[in-house]
Each structure stands twice: as C-alpha cells, then as structure tokens.
Coordinates of C-alpha atoms in Angstrom, one line a residue:
M1 CA 6.2 -33.9 -58.3
T2 CA 5.8 -30.0 -57.3
N3 CA 6.6 -29.3 -53.1
H4 CA 8.7 -32.3 -52.8
K5 CA 9.9 -32.7 -49.5
R6 CA 12.5 -35.5 -48.9
F7 CA 12.9 -37.4 -45.4
A8 CA 15.3 -40.0 -44.8
V9 CA 14.3 -43.4 -45.0
T10 CA 13.4 -45.5 -42.1
G11 CA 13.3 -48.9 -40.9
V12 CA 9.8 -49.5 -41.5
L13 CA 11.0 -49.5 -45.3
V14 CA 13.5 -51.5 -44.9
T15 CA 11.3 -54.4 -43.3
A16 CA 8.6 -54.0 -46.4
L17 CA 11.5 -54.3 -48.4
A18 CA 12.7 -57.5 -46.9
A19 CA 9.1 -58.2 -47.2
M20 CA 9.0 -58.8 -50.9
T21 CA 11.5 -61.0 -52.1
A22 CA 8.5 -63.7 -53.1
A23 CA 5.8 -46.6 -68.5
C24 CA 4.0 -37.1 -79.9
G25 CA 0.6 -36.7 -80.0
G26 CA -0.9 -33.8 -81.3
G27 CA -2.6 -32.6 -77.8
E28 CA -4.7 -35.1 -76.2
A29 CA -4.8 -38.0 -74.9
P30 CA -5.3 -40.9 -76.8
A31 CA -8.9 -43.0 -75.4
P32 CA -8.2 -46.4 -73.6
S33 CA -8.5 -49.7 -75.8
A34 CA -12.1 -49.9 -77.6
D35 CA -12.7 -53.4 -74.5
A36 CA -12.9 -50.6 -72.3
S37 CA -15.8 -49.8 -72.4
T38 CA -18.0 -47.5 -69.5
P39 CA -19.4 -50.2 -66.8
A40 CA -22.7 -51.3 -66.4
E41 CA -22.8 -50.0 -62.6
P42 CA -21.1 -46.2 -61.0
V43 CA -17.2 -47.1 -59.6
T44 CA -15.2 -45.7 -57.9
I45 CA -11.0 -45.0 -58.8
N46 CA -9.0 -44.6 -55.5
V47 CA -6.4 -42.4 -56.4
H48 CA -3.0 -42.1 -54.0
T49 CA -0.9 -39.6 -53.9
F50 CA 1.8 -38.2 -52.1
G51 CA 3.3 -34.5 -51.9
G52 CA 3.5 -30.8 -49.5
G53 CA 1.9 -28.0 -51.0
E54 CA -0.6 -28.4 -53.4
N55 CA 0.3 -31.8 -53.9
F56 CA 0.1 -33.2 -57.5
G57 CA -2.4 -30.5 -58.0
Y58 CA -5.0 -32.6 -59.2
D59 CA -8.4 -31.0 -57.3
E60 CA -9.7 -29.7 -60.4
A61 CA -8.7 -31.9 -62.5
V62 CA -11.0 -34.4 -60.8
K63 CA -14.2 -32.2 -60.0
K64 CA -13.8 -31.8 -64.7
W65 CA -13.8 -35.8 -64.9
N66 CA -16.1 -36.8 -61.9
A67 CA -18.6 -34.5 -64.4
E68 CA -18.2 -35.4 -66.5
H69 CA -18.5 -39.3 -66.0
P70 CA -20.6 -39.8 -63.9
N71 CA -20.4 -44.1 -64.3
I72 CA -16.4 -43.6 -62.6
Q73 CA -16.2 -41.3 -59.9
V74 CA -12.9 -40.3 -58.7
K75 CA -11.7 -40.2 -55.0
Y76 CA -8.4 -38.3 -55.0
S77 CA -6.3 -38.5 -51.8
N78 CA -2.8 -37.3 -51.1
L79 CA -2.6 -39.4 -48.4
T80 CA 1.3 -37.3 -46.9
D81 CA 4.1 -34.8 -47.8
R82 CA 6.3 -37.6 -46.7
F83 CA 7.2 -40.0 -49.5
E84 CA 10.5 -42.1 -48.6
D85 CA 9.5 -42.3 -45.1
V86 CA 6.0 -42.6 -44.7
Y87 CA 4.2 -43.2 -48.3
L88 CA 6.8 -45.4 -49.6
P89 CA 6.7 -48.3 -46.9
Q90 CA 3.2 -48.0 -46.8
L91 CA 2.6 -48.3 -50.4
L92 CA 5.5 -51.8 -50.6
Q93 CA 3.3 -53.0 -47.5
R94 CA 0.2 -52.8 -49.6
L95 CA 1.1 -53.9 -52.8
Q96 CA 2.8 -57.5 -51.1
A97 CA -0.4 -57.7 -49.0
G98 CA -2.5 -57.4 -52.0
S99 CA -4.6 -55.0 -50.8
G100 CA -5.3 -51.1 -49.3
A101 CA -3.5 -49.5 -52.6
G102 CA -5.4 -47.3 -54.2
D103 CA -6.3 -47.9 -57.7
I104 CA -4.1 -45.5 -59.1
V105 CA -0.7 -44.8 -57.1
G106 CA 2.1 -41.9 -57.3
I107 CA 5.4 -43.0 -57.4
D108 CA 8.1 -40.2 -56.9
E109 CA 11.4 -40.6 -59.0
G110 CA 13.5 -41.9 -56.5
A111 CA 11.1 -45.1 -56.4
M112 CA 10.6 -46.0 -59.8
G113 CA 13.6 -48.5 -60.2
L114 CA 12.5 -50.2 -57.5
M115 CA 8.6 -50.2 -58.6
A116 CA 10.3 -51.3 -61.8
A117 CA 12.3 -54.5 -60.3
R118 CA 8.6 -55.5 -59.3
P119 CA 6.3 -56.2 -61.9
Q120 CA 4.2 -58.9 -60.5
F121 CA 2.1 -55.5 -58.8
F122 CA 1.5 -53.4 -61.4
T123 CA -1.2 -53.4 -64.5
D124 CA 0.3 -53.3 -67.9
L125 CA -0.6 -50.1 -69.0
G126 CA 0.0 -51.5 -72.6
E127 CA -2.9 -53.7 -72.1
Y128 CA -5.4 -50.2 -72.3
G129 CA -3.7 -48.9 -75.2
L130 CA -1.3 -46.6 -73.2
Q131 CA 1.5 -47.5 -75.2
D132 CA 0.4 -44.6 -77.8
R133 CA 1.4 -42.6 -75.1
K134 CA 5.3 -42.7 -76.5
A135 CA 5.3 -39.9 -78.1
D136 CA 4.0 -37.7 -75.8
F137 CA 6.6 -37.5 -73.1
P138 CA 10.5 -36.9 -73.9
A139 CA 12.4 -40.4 -74.1
A140 CA 13.6 -40.0 -70.0
K141 CA 10.5 -39.3 -68.9
W142 CA 8.6 -42.3 -70.6
E143 CA 12.1 -45.1 -70.1
T144 CA 11.7 -44.8 -66.7
G145 CA 8.4 -46.2 -67.2
V146 CA 8.9 -49.1 -68.0
N147 CA 9.7 -52.1 -66.1
A148 CA 12.2 -55.3 -65.8
E149 CA 10.1 -57.2 -68.1
G150 CA 9.8 -54.8 -71.0
K151 CA 6.6 -53.5 -70.5
L152 CA 4.6 -49.9 -69.5
F153 CA 3.7 -50.3 -66.1
A154 CA 3.6 -45.8 -65.2
L155 CA 3.4 -42.8 -67.3
G156 CA 4.7 -39.5 -66.1
T157 CA 3.4 -36.4 -64.0
D158 CA 5.5 -33.8 -63.6
I159 CA 8.6 -33.5 -64.3
G160 CA 11.7 -31.3 -62.7
G161 CA 13.8 -29.9 -65.0
M162 CA 16.4 -27.7 -63.8
T163 CA 17.4 -23.8 -62.8
M164 CA 18.9 -22.1 -59.9
C165 CA 16.6 -19.7 -57.6
Y166 CA 18.4 -16.7 -56.4
R167 CA 18.1 -13.4 -54.1
K168 CA 17.6 -10.6 -56.0
D169 CA 18.0 -8.0 -53.6
L170 CA 22.1 -9.8 -52.0
F171 CA 23.1 -10.0 -55.2
E172 CA 22.4 -6.0 -55.4
K173 CA 23.8 -5.6 -52.1
A174 CA 27.3 -7.8 -53.0
G175 CA 27.4 -5.2 -56.5
L176 CA 26.8 -8.5 -58.8
P177 CA 24.6 -8.5 -61.3
T178 CA 20.4 -8.4 -60.2
D179 CA 18.4 -8.9 -64.0
R180 CA 18.3 -12.8 -64.4
E181 CA 20.1 -12.9 -68.0
E182 CA 23.5 -11.1 -66.9
V183 CA 22.7 -13.3 -63.8
A184 CA 22.7 -16.5 -66.2
K185 CA 26.3 -15.1 -67.8
L186 CA 27.7 -14.4 -64.9
W187 CA 27.5 -18.6 -64.1
P188 CA 28.0 -19.9 -67.3
T189 CA 30.4 -23.0 -65.8
W190 CA 30.9 -24.4 -62.4
D191 CA 34.0 -22.6 -62.2
A192 CA 32.1 -19.4 -62.9
Y193 CA 30.1 -19.9 -60.1
L194 CA 32.7 -21.0 -57.4
E195 CA 34.2 -17.7 -58.4
A196 CA 30.9 -15.4 -58.6
G197 CA 30.7 -16.8 -54.9
K198 CA 34.0 -15.8 -53.8
K199 CA 33.0 -12.2 -54.8
F200 CA 29.5 -12.9 -53.1
S201 CA 31.0 -14.1 -49.9
A202 CA 33.5 -11.1 -49.9
A203 CA 31.2 -8.3 -50.4
D204 CA 30.4 -9.5 -46.7
T205 CA 26.7 -9.4 -46.8
G206 CA 26.0 -11.5 -43.9
A207 CA 24.7 -14.8 -46.0
K208 CA 26.1 -17.8 -48.0
W209 CA 25.7 -18.0 -50.8
M210 CA 24.1 -21.3 -51.0
D211 CA 22.2 -23.0 -48.8
G212 CA 24.0 -26.1 -48.2
P213 CA 24.9 -29.5 -49.8
N214 CA 22.1 -31.4 -50.6
T215 CA 20.2 -29.4 -53.3
I216 CA 23.9 -28.7 -55.4
Y217 CA 25.0 -32.2 -55.0
N218 CA 21.5 -33.4 -56.7
V219 CA 21.4 -30.5 -59.1
I220 CA 25.3 -31.5 -60.4
L221 CA 24.7 -35.3 -60.2
S222 CA 21.5 -35.1 -62.7
Q223 CA 24.2 -33.4 -64.8
E224 CA 27.0 -35.5 -64.7
A225 CA 24.8 -38.8 -65.0
P226 CA 24.1 -38.4 -68.7
K227 CA 27.7 -38.1 -69.8
N228 CA 28.8 -41.2 -67.5
G229 CA 26.6 -44.2 -68.8
N230 CA 23.2 -42.6 -67.8
I231 CA 23.7 -43.5 -64.6
S232 CA 24.1 -42.8 -60.7
Y233 CA 24.7 -45.1 -57.5
F234 CA 23.6 -48.2 -60.6
D235 CA 24.7 -49.8 -63.0
K236 CA 22.0 -50.8 -65.6
E237 CA 22.1 -54.4 -63.9
N238 CA 21.6 -53.1 -60.2
N239 CA 25.2 -53.5 -59.0
L240 CA 26.4 -50.7 -56.9
V241 CA 29.5 -48.4 -59.0
L242 CA 29.1 -45.3 -56.7
E243 CA 33.0 -45.4 -56.3
T244 CA 33.8 -46.1 -60.0
N245 CA 31.2 -43.5 -61.2
P246 CA 33.0 -40.1 -62.7
A247 CA 29.2 -38.7 -62.3
V248 CA 29.5 -39.4 -58.8
K249 CA 32.8 -38.8 -58.0
T250 CA 32.5 -35.0 -59.8
S251 CA 29.7 -34.1 -58.2
F252 CA 31.0 -35.0 -54.8
D253 CA 34.1 -32.9 -55.6
W254 CA 32.5 -29.8 -56.7
V255 CA 29.8 -29.7 -53.1
Q256 CA 33.6 -30.7 -51.4
K257 CA 35.6 -27.2 -53.0
F258 CA 32.0 -25.5 -52.4
S259 CA 32.3 -26.5 -48.4
Q260 CA 36.1 -25.6 -48.3
Q261 CA 35.5 -22.4 -49.7
G262 CA 32.8 -21.2 -46.7
L263 CA 30.3 -20.6 -49.0
T264 CA 27.4 -23.0 -47.6
A265 CA 24.9 -21.9 -45.0
K266 CA 25.3 -25.4 -43.9
L267 CA 21.6 -26.3 -43.5
Q268 CA 19.8 -29.2 -44.2
A269 CA 17.2 -29.3 -47.1
F270 CA 13.3 -29.4 -46.3
T271 CA 14.3 -28.8 -42.5
P272 CA 13.0 -26.1 -40.5
P273 CA 16.3 -24.0 -40.0
W274 CA 16.0 -24.5 -44.2
N275 CA 12.7 -22.8 -44.2
K276 CA 13.5 -20.2 -41.8
A277 CA 16.7 -19.4 -43.9
I278 CA 14.9 -19.0 -46.9
K279 CA 12.6 -16.9 -44.9
G280 CA 15.2 -15.1 -43.6
G281 CA 17.4 -14.4 -46.6
D282 CA 20.5 -16.3 -45.2
F283 CA 22.0 -17.7 -48.1
A284 CA 21.2 -16.0 -52.1
T285 CA 21.6 -18.9 -54.5
M286 CA 20.2 -22.7 -54.3
G287 CA 19.1 -25.1 -57.0
C288 CA 15.4 -25.6 -58.2
P289 CA 13.9 -27.5 -60.3
S290 CA 10.4 -26.4 -60.9
W291 CA 8.5 -28.2 -58.4
M292 CA 10.9 -25.8 -56.3
L293 CA 10.0 -22.2 -56.4
G294 CA 6.7 -23.6 -54.8
V295 CA 8.9 -24.8 -52.1
I296 CA 10.9 -21.3 -51.8
S297 CA 7.7 -19.1 -52.3
G298 CA 5.9 -21.1 -49.5
A299 CA 8.8 -20.9 -47.4
A300 CA 9.8 -16.9 -47.8
G301 CA 6.1 -15.3 -47.7
E302 CA 4.7 -12.6 -49.0
E303 CA 6.6 -10.3 -47.7
N304 CA 9.5 -12.0 -50.2
K305 CA 7.7 -11.8 -52.8
G306 CA 10.0 -10.2 -55.9
N307 CA 13.2 -10.8 -54.2
W308 CA 13.9 -14.2 -55.2
D309 CA 14.2 -14.8 -59.2
V310 CA 15.3 -18.0 -61.2
A311 CA 18.0 -18.2 -63.6
A312 CA 19.6 -20.5 -66.3
V313 CA 21.4 -23.4 -64.0
P314 CA 25.4 -23.3 -64.2
G315 CA 26.1 -26.5 -67.2
G316 CA 22.9 -25.9 -68.7
T317 CA 20.1 -28.1 -68.0
G318 CA 19.6 -31.5 -65.3
N319 CA 16.3 -32.6 -64.0
W320 CA 15.8 -33.5 -60.5
G321 CA 12.5 -35.3 -59.2
G322 CA 9.1 -36.0 -61.1
S323 CA 6.3 -38.7 -60.4
W324 CA 4.6 -41.1 -62.0
L325 CA 1.2 -42.7 -61.9
A326 CA 0.5 -46.8 -61.6
V327 CA -1.9 -48.9 -61.5
P328 CA -1.2 -51.8 -58.8
K329 CA -3.0 -55.3 -60.0
Q330 CA -5.2 -55.6 -56.6
T331 CA -7.3 -52.8 -58.4
K332 CA -11.0 -54.8 -59.0
H333 CA -11.6 -52.0 -61.8
P334 CA -7.7 -52.2 -63.7
K335 CA -10.1 -50.4 -67.4
E336 CA -11.7 -47.6 -65.6
A337 CA -8.0 -47.1 -63.2
A338 CA -5.7 -47.3 -66.8
E339 CA -8.4 -44.7 -67.9
V340 CA -8.8 -42.0 -65.4
L341 CA -4.4 -42.5 -65.4
N342 CA -4.9 -41.7 -68.9
Y343 CA -6.9 -38.7 -68.5
L344 CA -4.3 -37.3 -65.7
T345 CA -1.5 -38.3 -67.9
G346 CA -3.0 -36.7 -70.6
K347 CA -1.8 -32.5 -72.0
D348 CA -5.9 -31.8 -70.0
G349 CA -4.4 -32.8 -67.1
H350 CA -1.1 -32.2 -67.5
I351 CA -2.4 -28.2 -67.4
A352 CA -4.7 -28.1 -64.8
A353 CA -1.2 -30.2 -62.5
F354 CA 0.8 -26.8 -63.3
K355 CA -1.9 -24.4 -63.4
E356 CA -2.9 -25.6 -59.7
A357 CA 0.1 -26.5 -58.1
G358 CA 3.4 -25.1 -60.4
A359 CA 3.8 -29.2 -61.4
F360 CA 5.6 -28.9 -65.0
P361 CA 4.4 -31.3 -66.9
S362 CA 6.6 -33.9 -68.5
S363 CA 3.5 -33.9 -71.5
I364 CA 5.1 -32.7 -74.4
P365 CA 2.1 -31.4 -76.1
A366 CA 1.3 -30.2 -72.7
Q367 CA 4.7 -27.9 -72.6
Q368 CA 4.0 -26.8 -76.1
D369 CA 0.7 -25.6 -75.0
P370 CA 0.2 -21.8 -74.8
E371 CA -1.4 -22.1 -71.6
V372 CA 2.2 -23.5 -69.8
A373 CA 4.7 -21.8 -72.7
G374 CA 3.5 -18.5 -72.1
L375 CA 2.8 -18.9 -67.7
K376 CA 4.5 -16.6 -66.0
N377 CA 5.6 -16.6 -62.2
E378 CA 4.4 -13.3 -60.3
Y379 CA 6.2 -14.3 -57.1
F380 CA 9.7 -14.5 -58.8
N381 CA 9.2 -11.0 -61.0
D382 CA 7.3 -13.1 -63.5
V383 CA 10.0 -14.9 -64.7
P384 CA 8.8 -17.2 -67.7
T385 CA 8.4 -20.4 -66.1
G386 CA 6.8 -22.1 -68.9
E387 CA 10.3 -21.0 -71.6
I388 CA 13.1 -21.4 -69.3
F389 CA 11.9 -25.4 -68.1
S390 CA 10.7 -26.4 -71.0
A391 CA 14.5 -25.3 -72.4
S392 CA 15.9 -27.2 -69.2
V393 CA 13.8 -30.2 -70.2
K394 CA 14.1 -30.2 -73.9
D395 CA 17.7 -32.6 -74.6
L396 CA 16.9 -34.9 -70.7
Q397 CA 18.0 -38.2 -71.4
P398 CA 17.3 -41.4 -69.1
V399 CA 19.0 -41.9 -66.5
F400 CA 18.5 -45.5 -64.8
L401 CA 18.0 -45.3 -61.0
G402 CA 18.6 -48.7 -59.6
E403 CA 16.3 -50.6 -56.9
K404 CA 18.3 -49.0 -53.9
H405 CA 18.2 -46.1 -55.1
A406 CA 17.1 -43.8 -52.5
Q407 CA 18.2 -45.4 -49.7
V408 CA 21.9 -44.5 -51.6
K409 CA 20.7 -41.4 -52.2
T410 CA 19.8 -40.8 -48.3
S411 CA 23.3 -42.4 -46.7
V412 CA 25.4 -40.8 -49.0
E413 CA 23.4 -37.5 -48.3
K414 CA 24.2 -37.7 -44.9
V415 CA 27.4 -37.8 -45.0
L416 CA 27.7 -34.9 -47.6
E417 CA 26.2 -32.8 -44.5
G418 CA 28.5 -34.2 -41.7
M419 CA 31.4 -33.2 -43.9
D420 CA 29.8 -29.8 -44.6
Q421 CA 28.8 -29.5 -40.7
G422 CA 32.3 -30.5 -39.3
A423 CA 31.6 -33.6 -38.7
V424 CA 33.6 -36.2 -40.7
G425 CA 37.2 -34.3 -41.9
Y426 CA 37.2 -33.1 -45.3
D427 CA 40.2 -35.7 -45.7
E428 CA 37.8 -38.7 -45.0
A429 CA 34.8 -37.6 -46.4
W430 CA 35.0 -40.0 -50.1
T431 CA 36.1 -42.9 -47.8
K432 CA 33.2 -42.1 -45.2
F433 CA 31.2 -41.2 -48.4
V434 CA 31.7 -44.1 -50.3
E435 CA 30.9 -47.1 -47.3
A436 CA 27.8 -45.0 -46.7

C-alpha cells in the first residue's frame, strides 16, 4: 500500500507462527450474490488496516458507504504504521485465537504467502460472487489472492509499480540532464545506471548517487524474479531456493557493485537518518513504487517541492509492495463483510484511495478511468503519475511469495546493510547472505 514502512520481524511473529501449526469488468464491481441481502438489523463491519501517512486512503470511501448504507455501517481503523513487527504478529494471534480480528483485514504483499497457506482462517470470497472479479485485476494481483486450496481469499487494493525518483537540483549541479524523458534515456539498463552514477560521483556534488542497498535491491529483484520462474526466495512448493535462484544472486551482485563503487549513502531505508537524508538532499536517486512518492514528499517537506522528479526505472518495469483485503472466518457477518470488501476493492474504492492517499489502483477499470489515468503529482513537477505507473504495471507477472518470505527478506537485507556499511566484508557477503 502507499507509504509502507518496513521493519524487522520480531520474536513475537516467530512465536505466533509457531502457534499456528494446528484472491475486466467495465467499471463498477459486481454486487455479491443474491443471498447477501440487507440484514434485518444494522450491523457494523470493522475494517482493520496498517500504514503511515494516509494509510489505505479509505476515509472518504467509508463516509460515502456509510451515507448510502444505513444498515451496514463501516468502522475503519488504521491500527499501526508498522506492519511486519506489530500488525502482522497481532493479526496472526487473533486469527489463531478465533476472535479479535477485523471483519475485513488488510494484508501486505510480504505476508500473502503466509496467509495463502492458512485457508482455515479466511472466508472463501467465491461464495459471495467475488470470483467474477478476475478480469478486473492483473494476473499478478489476482493469483496472489488465491490460497493453497485454490479458493479466492483476498482481493487487491493498491499495487506498487516501479519508477525511479531523482533530485533535479542535484542532477543539474552534476551536469546531468534533468528532463524526465532525457533522464530515462540516461539509464535504459542497470549498466547505464551504474555509469551515470560514476559520472555523478565525479562531479563532486557532496551527495551520493543512491540511498542504500535495500531499495535498489528490491527494485532489481522485482524485475529478475519473473525472468526466473516467477519466484524469489522460495519455489512454488515452499522450498527455500535463495542460493540457487539466479534472480536473487543477480540482485545481490548489483547491490554489491553499487556499494563497491562508493555510490551509496549507506542508509537503512525507513529510518530517521534516511528520512533526514531525503530532506537534506544527501542522495540523488531512489527506486520508487507508487507509494514511495508519498514517503518522499512527507519526509522532504514543502521546501523541497519541485526538487524531486520521477522517470522510468532502468530495466523498464517491476513491482514492489501493494496490499490485499480479506475476510477472516471468525467474522459474524461474512455476507456484509464481503459486500464492503467488494466495494473497497471495486473501481470507486480504488479511485477514492488513489485520490486520498496516492495508492495506485491494482483495479484495471480504475487505472483506465480519467481520474486516475490523467492525474499528475504537483509535488514532483506535475509528473503524470497515472500514466507512468499504469505503464509500469501493464505486463506484470505473478511472483510467488513463500510462506516465510517476510522473515527471509528481513534477514538477508540486514546482511546487505552490513556489507554496505563495512560490517560484512565484500568477499564473505554472499556466504553470510545465504546463511542468514
């Protein structure tokens, strides 16, 4: 979703996992099946999400729903901005306990493999007609919401897509082109991006070429995984294949090259020093899924409006992030919850979230709507965000995310940080990466 903040998985999550061994229409989403009739008495549907900034962007969408549906009222709660070490462990514990979860819950990309492997905890949305929504979503989004039993348990909200954000003022200072079309021509490939970084460094602007290892690693991995069987850390039987998957090794090798060339500011993403560096102009480029634009504008502040811009990413496409909504089986109102979920993941819900929080729609009808397709971001020099992100997600393929994807991701990225900061030697980094 937009404005994601990534944090380490704590022991709470490990404990929760151990205890748990016992988801193109022409526009609007279709209504749930006929048996989802209006209840005799008003019910409240609790929607629980996570995220910083404007979170899922549902405030206005919920107001509209509540005004039009007096017998089904939605209570929207954004529980925390920390998904991996706060929201996810709590959700796992509540699912295992059989109570306490929302009637509708948000799930981040990194935990979808984990949830898909636990169909016992989620309602089959196909029972309420939502399987008819398949044409509304790219294959990459739809298939991730199908669980181990082949049933639709979640529908997509936003999708990350991929671009590259850059500091126009620093590019100008370094004698590099500043127009976004010319910048895209500067780096059609990662080799070209590396060479551009060397030129930037030679200009001695006082800033580094890129922020640190995490963001660029995730960008490249999102591009390499579809080239290598649509997998990253795990194969589709949930076997760990990190060491043998060329997608992972290629992504690691690029990060190591950038670090060895001295192109990084040695920053850990989503930390106070990283936010401070965004505001201070301490680095010039950063991989940007759609939600990252909100992170940058929030951290950089109004004084940097116009300094940041957006261009196509080297390699052409990719996806990082995005979320889904699911209905836990413990809900007492599955029909009504499915109806609300249908609305929030429909064209109108996606457009409302995009306008409110910049959450780029995974819904194809929403992407094609003029309100999305024609939208520009004033902070980033009126970049046509609707156009550029639509192009970046058009041909995305589904990438399998294993049951323990989130834990592996956290562990290996710590090694990347250690390598970049000098705590792990370059000659031993890949071994440490695999061991992690």
